[in-house]
Backbone as numpy.savetxt, mean C-alpha at the origin, in Angstrom:
# Nx Ny Nz CAx CAy CAz Cx Cy Cz
2.24 -5.26 -17.49 1.18 -6.27 -17.57 0.24 -5.93 -18.74
-0.23 -7.02 -19.35 -1.13 -6.80 -20.45 -2.41 -6.09 -20.14
-2.90 -6.29 -18.85 -4.09 -5.74 -18.40 -4.05 -4.19 -18.47
-2.90 -3.60 -18.34 -2.83 -2.13 -18.36 -3.28 -1.57 -19.81
-2.79 -2.18 -20.80 -3.12 -1.73 -22.18 -4.58 -1.95 -22.42
-5.20 -3.10 -21.97 -6.54 -3.40 -22.15 -7.52 -2.43 -21.57
-6.96 -1.76 -20.51 -7.78 -0.73 -19.79 -7.50 0.65 -20.22
-6.79 0.79 -21.37 -6.54 2.12 -21.89 -5.31 2.80 -21.33
-4.48 2.13 -20.50 -3.36 2.78 -19.90 -2.13 2.66 -20.88
-1.75 3.77 -21.44 -0.64 3.74 -22.44 0.57 4.55 -22.04
0.33 5.64 -21.32 1.50 6.56 -21.01 1.56 6.78 -19.54
2.53 6.27 -18.85 2.78 6.42 -17.39 3.15 7.90 -17.12
2.76 8.36 -15.97 3.33 9.62 -15.43 4.75 9.49 -15.06
5.41 10.63 -14.81 6.75 10.61 -14.40 7.07 9.73 -13.21
6.17 9.87 -12.14 6.28 9.07 -11.02 6.15 7.58 -11.31
5.15 7.25 -12.07 4.92 5.80 -12.42 6.13 5.29 -13.24
6.63 6.06 -14.17 7.72 5.65 -15.00 9.00 5.42 -14.13
9.20 6.25 -13.14 10.43 6.15 -12.43 10.35 5.17 -11.14
9.12 4.76 -10.78 8.97 3.92 -9.62 8.50 2.52 -9.80
7.89 2.20 -10.99 7.37 0.81 -11.28 8.45 -0.15 -11.05
9.63 0.00 -11.64 10.75 -0.94 -11.53 11.44 -0.86 -10.22
11.60 0.33 -9.65 12.39 0.55 -8.44 11.70 -0.14 -7.20
10.40 0.09 -7.11 9.69 -0.55 -5.99 9.92 -2.07 -5.91
10.03 -2.75 -7.09 10.28 -4.14 -7.08 11.58 -4.61 -6.48
12.50 -3.69 -6.23 13.79 -4.01 -5.62 13.62 -4.44 -4.23
12.55 -4.11 -3.46 12.38 -4.49 -2.12 12.87 -3.47 -1.15
13.32 -2.32 -1.63 13.85 -1.25 -0.77 12.66 -0.47 -0.22
12.90 0.21 0.90 11.79 1.03 1.44 11.87 2.39 0.78
10.61 2.97 0.57 10.53 4.25 -0.09 9.46 5.11 0.46
9.73 6.43 0.58 8.73 7.43 0.82 8.57 8.32 -0.39
7.43 8.35 -1.05 7.21 8.87 -2.33 6.34 10.12 -2.19
6.88 11.29 -2.46 6.16 12.55 -2.43 5.74 12.90 -3.87
4.43 13.10 -4.09 3.90 13.36 -5.40 2.61 14.11 -5.39
2.31 14.98 -6.24 1.01 15.63 -6.33 -0.04 14.65 -6.86
-1.29 15.03 -6.76 -2.45 14.11 -7.06 -2.44 13.71 -8.51
-1.90 14.55 -9.43 -2.02 14.16 -10.86 -0.93 13.13 -11.29
-0.16 12.67 -10.37 0.91 11.65 -10.73 0.38 10.20 -10.73
-0.91 9.98 -10.29 -1.45 8.60 -10.39 -0.98 7.76 -9.27
-1.06 8.19 -8.02 -0.54 7.39 -6.87 -1.37 6.06 -6.74
-2.66 6.16 -6.91 -3.51 4.98 -6.76 -3.09 3.84 -7.73
-2.89 4.24 -8.96 -2.47 3.13 -9.90 -1.11 2.67 -9.52
-0.25 3.56 -9.07 1.11 3.00 -8.71 1.05 2.03 -7.57
0.16 2.29 -6.62 0.00 1.34 -5.52 -0.60 -0.04 -6.01
-1.54 0.07 -6.93 -2.12 -1.13 -7.53 -1.10 -1.93 -8.26
-0.31 -1.30 -9.07 0.77 -2.05 -9.81 1.81 -2.65 -8.92
2.23 -1.90 -7.94 3.17 -2.40 -6.99 2.73 -3.61 -6.28
1.40 -3.64 -5.84 0.89 -4.75 -5.18 0.71 -5.96 -6.11
0.24 -5.64 -7.34 0.09 -6.84 -8.30 1.45 -7.39 -8.73
2.47 -6.53 -8.76 3.77 -7.14 -9.09 4.29 -8.10 -7.97
3.85 -7.88 -6.77 4.21 -8.75 -5.59 3.45 -10.04 -5.63
2.35 -10.07 -6.34 1.46 -11.27 -6.24 1.33 -11.90 -7.69
2.21 -11.57 -8.58 2.12 -12.13 -9.91 2.39 -13.66 -9.88
3.28 -14.04 -8.96 3.66 -15.47 -8.93 2.72 -16.19 -7.90
1.83 -17.07 -8.35 0.80 -17.67 -7.50 1.46 -18.57 -6.40
0.84 -18.54 -5.27 1.20 -19.33 -4.14 0.07 -20.20 -3.71
0.06 -21.56 -3.71 -0.99 -22.35 -3.58 -1.10 -22.81 -2.06
-2.27 -23.03 -1.61 -2.51 -23.52 -0.27 -1.87 -22.55 0.78
-2.09 -21.24 0.58 -1.57 -20.20 1.44 -2.66 -19.32 1.94
-2.60 -19.07 3.22 -3.68 -18.23 3.93 -3.09 -16.90 4.30
-1.87 -16.65 3.98 -1.22 -15.42 4.46 -1.38 -14.28 3.41
-1.67 -13.06 3.96 -1.68 -11.85 3.11 -0.28 -11.52 2.59
-0.16 -11.21 1.38 1.21 -10.85 0.84 1.32 -9.36 0.72
0.34 -8.51 0.55 0.43 -7.11 0.53 -0.69 -6.50 1.39
-0.25 -5.61 2.30 -1.21 -4.89 3.17 -1.12 -3.45 2.78
-2.31 -2.81 2.57 -2.46 -1.48 2.15 -3.30 -0.69 3.10
-2.81 0.29 3.70 -3.55 1.12 4.56 -3.96 2.42 3.93
-5.24 2.77 3.88 -5.77 3.97 3.26 -6.52 4.77 4.27
-6.84 5.98 3.87 -7.39 6.98 4.84 -8.81 6.79 5.35
-9.71 6.28 4.41 -11.11 6.17 4.82 -11.83 5.13 3.89
-13.20 5.02 4.18 -14.05 4.12 3.43 -13.96 4.35 1.93
-14.08 5.64 1.54 -14.11 5.91 0.10 -12.87 5.47 -0.60
-11.71 5.66 0.12 -10.45 5.31 -0.48 -10.29 3.80 -0.61
-10.87 3.08 0.37 -10.95 1.56 0.26 -11.70 1.14 -1.00
-12.89 1.75 -1.16 -13.73 1.44 -2.28 -13.09 1.78 -3.61
-12.46 2.91 -3.63 -11.83 3.40 -4.87 -10.62 2.41 -5.32
-9.81 2.14 -4.34 -8.65 1.28 -4.73 -9.16 -0.19 -5.08
-10.23 -0.61 -4.42 -10.73 -1.97 -4.80 -11.22 -1.91 -6.25
-11.88 -0.86 -6.68 -12.30 -0.74 -8.01 -11.16 -0.75 -9.05
-10.01 -0.07 -8.66 -8.93 -0.06 -9.49 -8.25 -1.49 -9.62
-8.21 -2.23 -8.44 -7.73 -3.55 -8.45 -8.56 -4.47 -9.41
-9.92 -4.27 -9.35 -10.78 -5.04 -10.17 -10.52 -4.78 -11.64
-10.20 -3.54 -11.98 -9.93 -3.20 -13.43 -8.58 -3.91 -13.87
-7.54 -3.81 -13.03 -6.20 -4.27 -13.57 -5.72 -5.54 -13.09
-6.56 -6.37 -12.28 -6.21 -7.67 -11.94 -7.01 -8.71 -12.70
-7.55 -8.31 -13.75 -8.45 -9.15 -14.62 -7.59 -10.39 -15.03
-8.21 -11.58 -14.84 -7.64 -12.83 -15.16 -6.46 -13.16 -14.29
-6.09 -12.52 -13.31 -5.08 -12.81 -12.36 -5.67 -13.63 -11.23
-5.09 -14.78 -10.84 -5.65 -15.66 -9.90 -5.25 -15.20 -8.49
-5.76 -14.04 -8.03 -5.53 -13.56 -6.70 -6.74 -13.12 -6.05
-6.70 -13.11 -4.66 -7.85 -12.62 -3.95 -7.53 -11.25 -3.26
-8.52 -10.33 -3.28 -8.29 -8.95 -2.80 -9.51 -8.63 -1.95
-9.20 -8.14 -0.80 -10.31 -7.86 0.14 -10.12 -6.51 0.84
-11.22 -5.75 1.11 -11.17 -4.50 1.68 -11.98 -4.33 2.90
-11.50 -3.67 3.95 -12.11 -3.50 5.28 -12.11 -1.99 5.61
-13.18 -1.51 6.28 -13.12 -0.16 6.77 -13.99 0.00 7.98
-14.12 1.21 8.50 -14.79 1.28 9.79 -16.30 1.06 9.83
-16.83 0.94 8.58 -18.30 0.60 8.47 -18.54 -0.77 7.95
-17.49 -1.50 7.70 -17.81 -2.88 7.20 -18.18 -3.81 8.41
-18.67 -4.98 8.14 -19.11 -5.88 9.16 -17.93 -6.55 9.73
-17.73 -6.40 11.04 -16.53 -6.92 11.65 -16.42 -8.39 11.60
-17.52 -9.05 11.94 -17.53 -10.54 11.89 -17.24 -11.11 10.54
-17.80 -10.52 9.49 -17.53 -10.92 8.14 -16.07 -10.67 7.80
-15.52 -9.45 8.25 -14.14 -9.23 7.97 -13.19 -10.30 8.57
-13.57 -10.64 9.85 -12.78 -11.70 10.54 -12.81 -13.07 9.74
-14.01 -13.37 9.20 -14.10 -14.56 8.48 -13.25 -14.55 7.15
-13.35 -13.39 6.48 -12.59 -13.27 5.27 -11.03 -13.29 5.55
-10.64 -12.70 6.61 -9.22 -12.60 7.02 -8.75 -13.96 7.31
-9.61 -14.85 7.89 -9.13 -16.28 8.19 -9.06 -17.11 6.97
-9.87 -16.73 5.93 -9.72 -17.46 4.70 -8.44 -17.16 3.87
-7.90 -15.99 4.12 -6.65 -15.55 3.42 -6.95 -14.72 2.29
-6.16 -13.72 2.04 -6.23 -12.78 0.96 -4.92 -12.38 0.48
-4.64 -12.42 -0.80 -3.35 -12.06 -1.33 -3.03 -10.57 -1.01
-4.13 -9.73 -1.13 -3.98 -8.30 -0.99 -5.10 -7.92 -0.02
-4.70 -7.20 1.10 -5.64 -6.75 2.10 -5.62 -5.22 2.09
-6.71 -4.51 1.91 -6.83 -3.04 1.97 -7.69 -2.69 3.07
-7.33 -1.62 3.85 -8.12 -1.30 4.89 -7.77 0.04 5.58
-8.66 0.57 6.54 -8.33 1.75 7.24 -7.60 1.30 8.51
-6.81 2.19 9.07 -5.94 1.88 10.19 -6.74 1.41 11.34
-7.93 2.02 11.57 -8.78 1.61 12.71 -9.26 0.23 12.58
-9.83 -0.14 11.47 -10.44 -1.45 11.30 -9.30 -2.53 11.25
-8.19 -2.25 10.68 -7.12 -3.17 10.60 -6.59 -3.50 11.99
-6.48 -2.47 12.86 -6.01 -2.73 14.23 -7.06 -3.56 15.02
-8.35 -3.31 14.81 -9.37 -4.19 15.42 -9.20 -5.65 14.98
-8.98 -5.89 13.68 -8.86 -7.25 13.16 -7.59 -7.93 13.73
-6.50 -7.22 13.73 -5.23 -7.82 14.16 -5.29 -8.18 15.61
-5.96 -7.32 16.44 -5.97 -7.61 17.87 -6.96 -8.69 18.21
-8.08 -8.91 17.37 -9.09 -9.85 17.79 -8.95 -11.12 16.93
-8.47 -11.05 15.65 -8.50 -12.25 14.89 -7.15 -12.91 14.58
-6.05 -12.08 14.97 -4.75 -12.60 14.61 -4.47 -12.27 13.15
-3.17 -12.41 12.84 -2.84 -12.05 11.44 -1.53 -12.79 11.13
-1.59 -13.63 10.10 -0.35 -14.36 9.68 0.46 -13.48 8.73
1.65 -13.12 9.19 2.49 -12.13 8.44 3.74 -12.90 7.88
3.73 -14.24 7.84 4.85 -15.02 7.48 5.30 -14.73 6.03
4.34 -14.48 5.17 4.55 -14.25 3.76 4.33 -12.88 3.33
4.15 -11.86 4.16 3.86 -10.47 3.87 5.07 -9.94 3.13
4.93 -9.44 1.99 6.03 -8.91 1.16 6.06 -7.41 1.11
4.95 -6.78 1.35 4.93 -5.29 1.13 3.83 -4.67 2.08
4.20 -3.56 2.75 3.28 -2.74 3.56 3.27 -1.41 2.97
2.12 -1.07 2.53 1.92 0.29 1.82 1.00 1.18 2.68
1.40 2.43 2.80 0.48 3.43 3.40 0.25 4.53 2.32
-1.02 4.76 2.05 -1.34 5.88 1.15 -1.81 7.05 1.89
-1.59 8.29 1.34 -1.93 9.53 2.02 -1.41 9.55 3.42
-0.21 9.31 3.56 0.46 9.30 4.94 0.30 10.66 5.63
0.42 11.74 4.94 0.30 13.00 5.50 -1.08 13.26 6.12
-2.13 12.80 5.35 -3.47 13.04 5.83 -3.74 12.12 7.03
-3.26 10.86 7.04 -3.49 9.96 8.13 -2.75 10.50 9.39
-1.57 11.00 9.26 -0.85 11.52 10.37 -1.53 12.75 10.90
-2.01 13.61 10.05 -2.72 14.82 10.51 -4.04 14.44 11.21
-4.65 13.25 10.84 -5.80 12.84 11.53 -5.55 12.04 12.78
-4.25 12.13 13.19 -3.84 11.55 14.50 -3.89 10.05 14.56
-3.56 9.43 13.39 -3.61 7.99 13.33 -2.11 7.36 13.50
-1.24 8.27 13.88 0.11 7.73 14.08 0.19 6.50 15.05
-0.49 6.51 16.20 -0.44 5.38 17.06 -0.90 4.07 16.44
-2.05 4.24 15.75 -2.56 3.00 15.01 -1.67 2.51 13.88
-1.06 3.39 13.13 -0.20 3.11 12.07 1.04 2.42 12.65
1.53 3.00 13.75 2.73 2.47 14.36 2.45 1.04 14.93
1.30 0.89 15.51 0.92 -0.49 16.04 0.87 -1.53 14.90
0.36 -1.07 13.75 0.34 -2.05 12.61 1.70 -2.34 12.18
2.55 -1.36 12.13 3.94 -1.58 11.71 4.68 -2.54 12.63
4.45 -2.45 13.87 5.06 -3.36 14.88 4.52 -4.73 14.65
3.25 -4.84 14.36 2.61 -6.16 14.28 3.12 -6.99 13.08
3.50 -6.27 11.96 3.87 -7.02 10.81 5.32 -7.32 10.74
6.15 -6.67 11.55 7.57 -6.99 11.52 8.26 -6.53 10.34
9.22 -7.27 9.86 10.17 -6.96 8.83 9.59 -7.25 7.46
9.39 -6.23 6.63 8.92 -6.37 5.33 9.16 -5.05 4.55
9.05 -5.08 3.26 9.28 -3.84 2.48 8.09 -2.82 2.83
8.47 -1.52 2.96 7.48 -0.56 3.31 7.50 0.56 2.23
6.35 0.97 1.72 6.33 2.05 0.70 5.26 3.00 1.22
5.61 4.24 1.51 4.62 5.25 1.89 4.46 6.33 0.86
3.17 6.61 0.48 2.84 7.62 -0.54 2.27 8.82 0.24
2.79 10.06 -0.07 2.22 11.24 0.55 2.36 12.43 -0.45
1.49 13.44 -0.14 1.59 14.68 -0.90 2.53 15.64 -0.26
2.32 15.89 1.05 3.13 16.90 1.74 3.81 16.20 2.89
4.84 16.89 3.51 5.54 16.50 4.67 4.89 17.19 5.82
4.55 16.40 6.93 3.96 16.99 8.07 4.84 16.73 9.27
4.62 17.44 10.33 5.54 17.61 11.44 6.04 16.20 11.99
5.15 15.30 12.16 5.49 14.00 12.83 6.04 12.91 11.82
6.01 13.28 10.54 6.38 12.28 9.56 7.79 11.77 9.70
8.78 12.68 9.92 10.13 12.24 10.02 10.35 11.20 11.12
9.72 11.51 12.25 9.86 10.60 13.46 9.14 9.28 13.11
8.00 9.30 12.44 7.37 7.99 12.01 8.16 7.20 11.14
8.74 7.87 10.15 9.59 7.16 9.16 10.79 6.50 9.84
11.43 7.31 10.74 12.63 6.81 11.41 12.28 5.58 12.31
11.14 5.51 12.84 10.74 4.48 13.74 10.25 3.20 12.91
9.74 3.31 11.70 9.09 2.26 11.05 9.80 1.73 9.77
10.79 2.51 9.26 11.48 2.11 8.07 12.90 1.71 8.31
13.48 1.11 7.34 14.93 0.66 7.41 15.81 1.93 7.13
17.06 1.64 7.54 17.99 2.82 7.40 18.30 3.21 5.96
18.05 2.25 5.01 18.29 2.59 3.61 17.05 3.14 2.93
16.11 3.61 3.70 14.90 4.18 3.07 15.32 5.32 2.15
14.63 5.43 1.00 14.94 6.47 0.01 13.65 7.38 -0.16
13.86 8.68 -0.22 12.83 9.67 -0.38 12.86 10.11 -1.85
11.72 9.96 -2.50 11.59 10.29 -3.89 10.54 11.43 -3.99
10.86 12.52 -4.65 10.14 13.69 -4.71 9.79 13.96 -6.19
8.42 14.06 -6.48 8.04 14.20 -7.92 7.28 15.46 -8.11
7.48 16.44 -7.19 6.97 17.78 -7.49 7.77 18.47 -8.51
7.10 19.21 -9.35 7.89 19.93 -10.41 8.97 20.85 -10.05
8.86 21.48 -8.88 9.93 22.32 -8.34 10.92 21.67 -7.47
10.86 20.36 -7.47 11.80 19.63 -6.58 13.25 19.80 -6.98
14.13 19.92 -6.05 15.58 20.11 -6.43 16.25 18.69 -6.37
15.47 17.67 -6.05 16.04 16.37 -6.06 16.65 16.02 -7.35
17.79 15.33 -7.27 18.45 14.85 -8.53 17.56 13.79 -9.29
17.64 13.88 -10.54 16.82 13.01 -11.42 17.14 11.56 -11.05
16.08 10.77 -10.89 16.26 9.34 -10.53 16.56 8.55 -11.86
17.52 7.74 -11.61 18.00 6.84 -12.71 16.95 5.83 -13.18
16.80 5.56 -14.46 15.84 4.67 -14.88 16.15 3.14 -14.26
């Protein structure tokens, strides 16, 4: 996208280079990568690729992104603002300290991309309803941290609520309950991509 260069983005990291095109395939992925691989930007690009084609008169969210806390919501919204310049899409963020009534109103108006914490998204889904008919992608960032924070039940509830759609999980480390969570929430053709320097995983094809 032209907005990348206008914001000074010229050289993708290894993870970005190997995943930008692959995520568009619609397959489920669990992506292991250290912090310096640019996971936030990868999430932003994946979401924007899903919403490049405008859909008129639609109130359904097309991309749902679950992040670990309020600061993460604010950070990813700032990144969306940078890279979605001149794109006709709506992006909204919710977290445990945002106004619940305002969040419900915004949800009812429809947003192309919805970003939030697991706790607040569960509150919204249970009280305001959620139209998932056009949801194309479900992303969880920092899955290891969220699972360590005992958010597995809330993440699993969200997964059940949205039904069948592409799922992409970003994580730094593997934690004890991750394998079970992935087995329960992802398709059988899920692929694990590891971008740590000492990984023994075979190189991913372009």
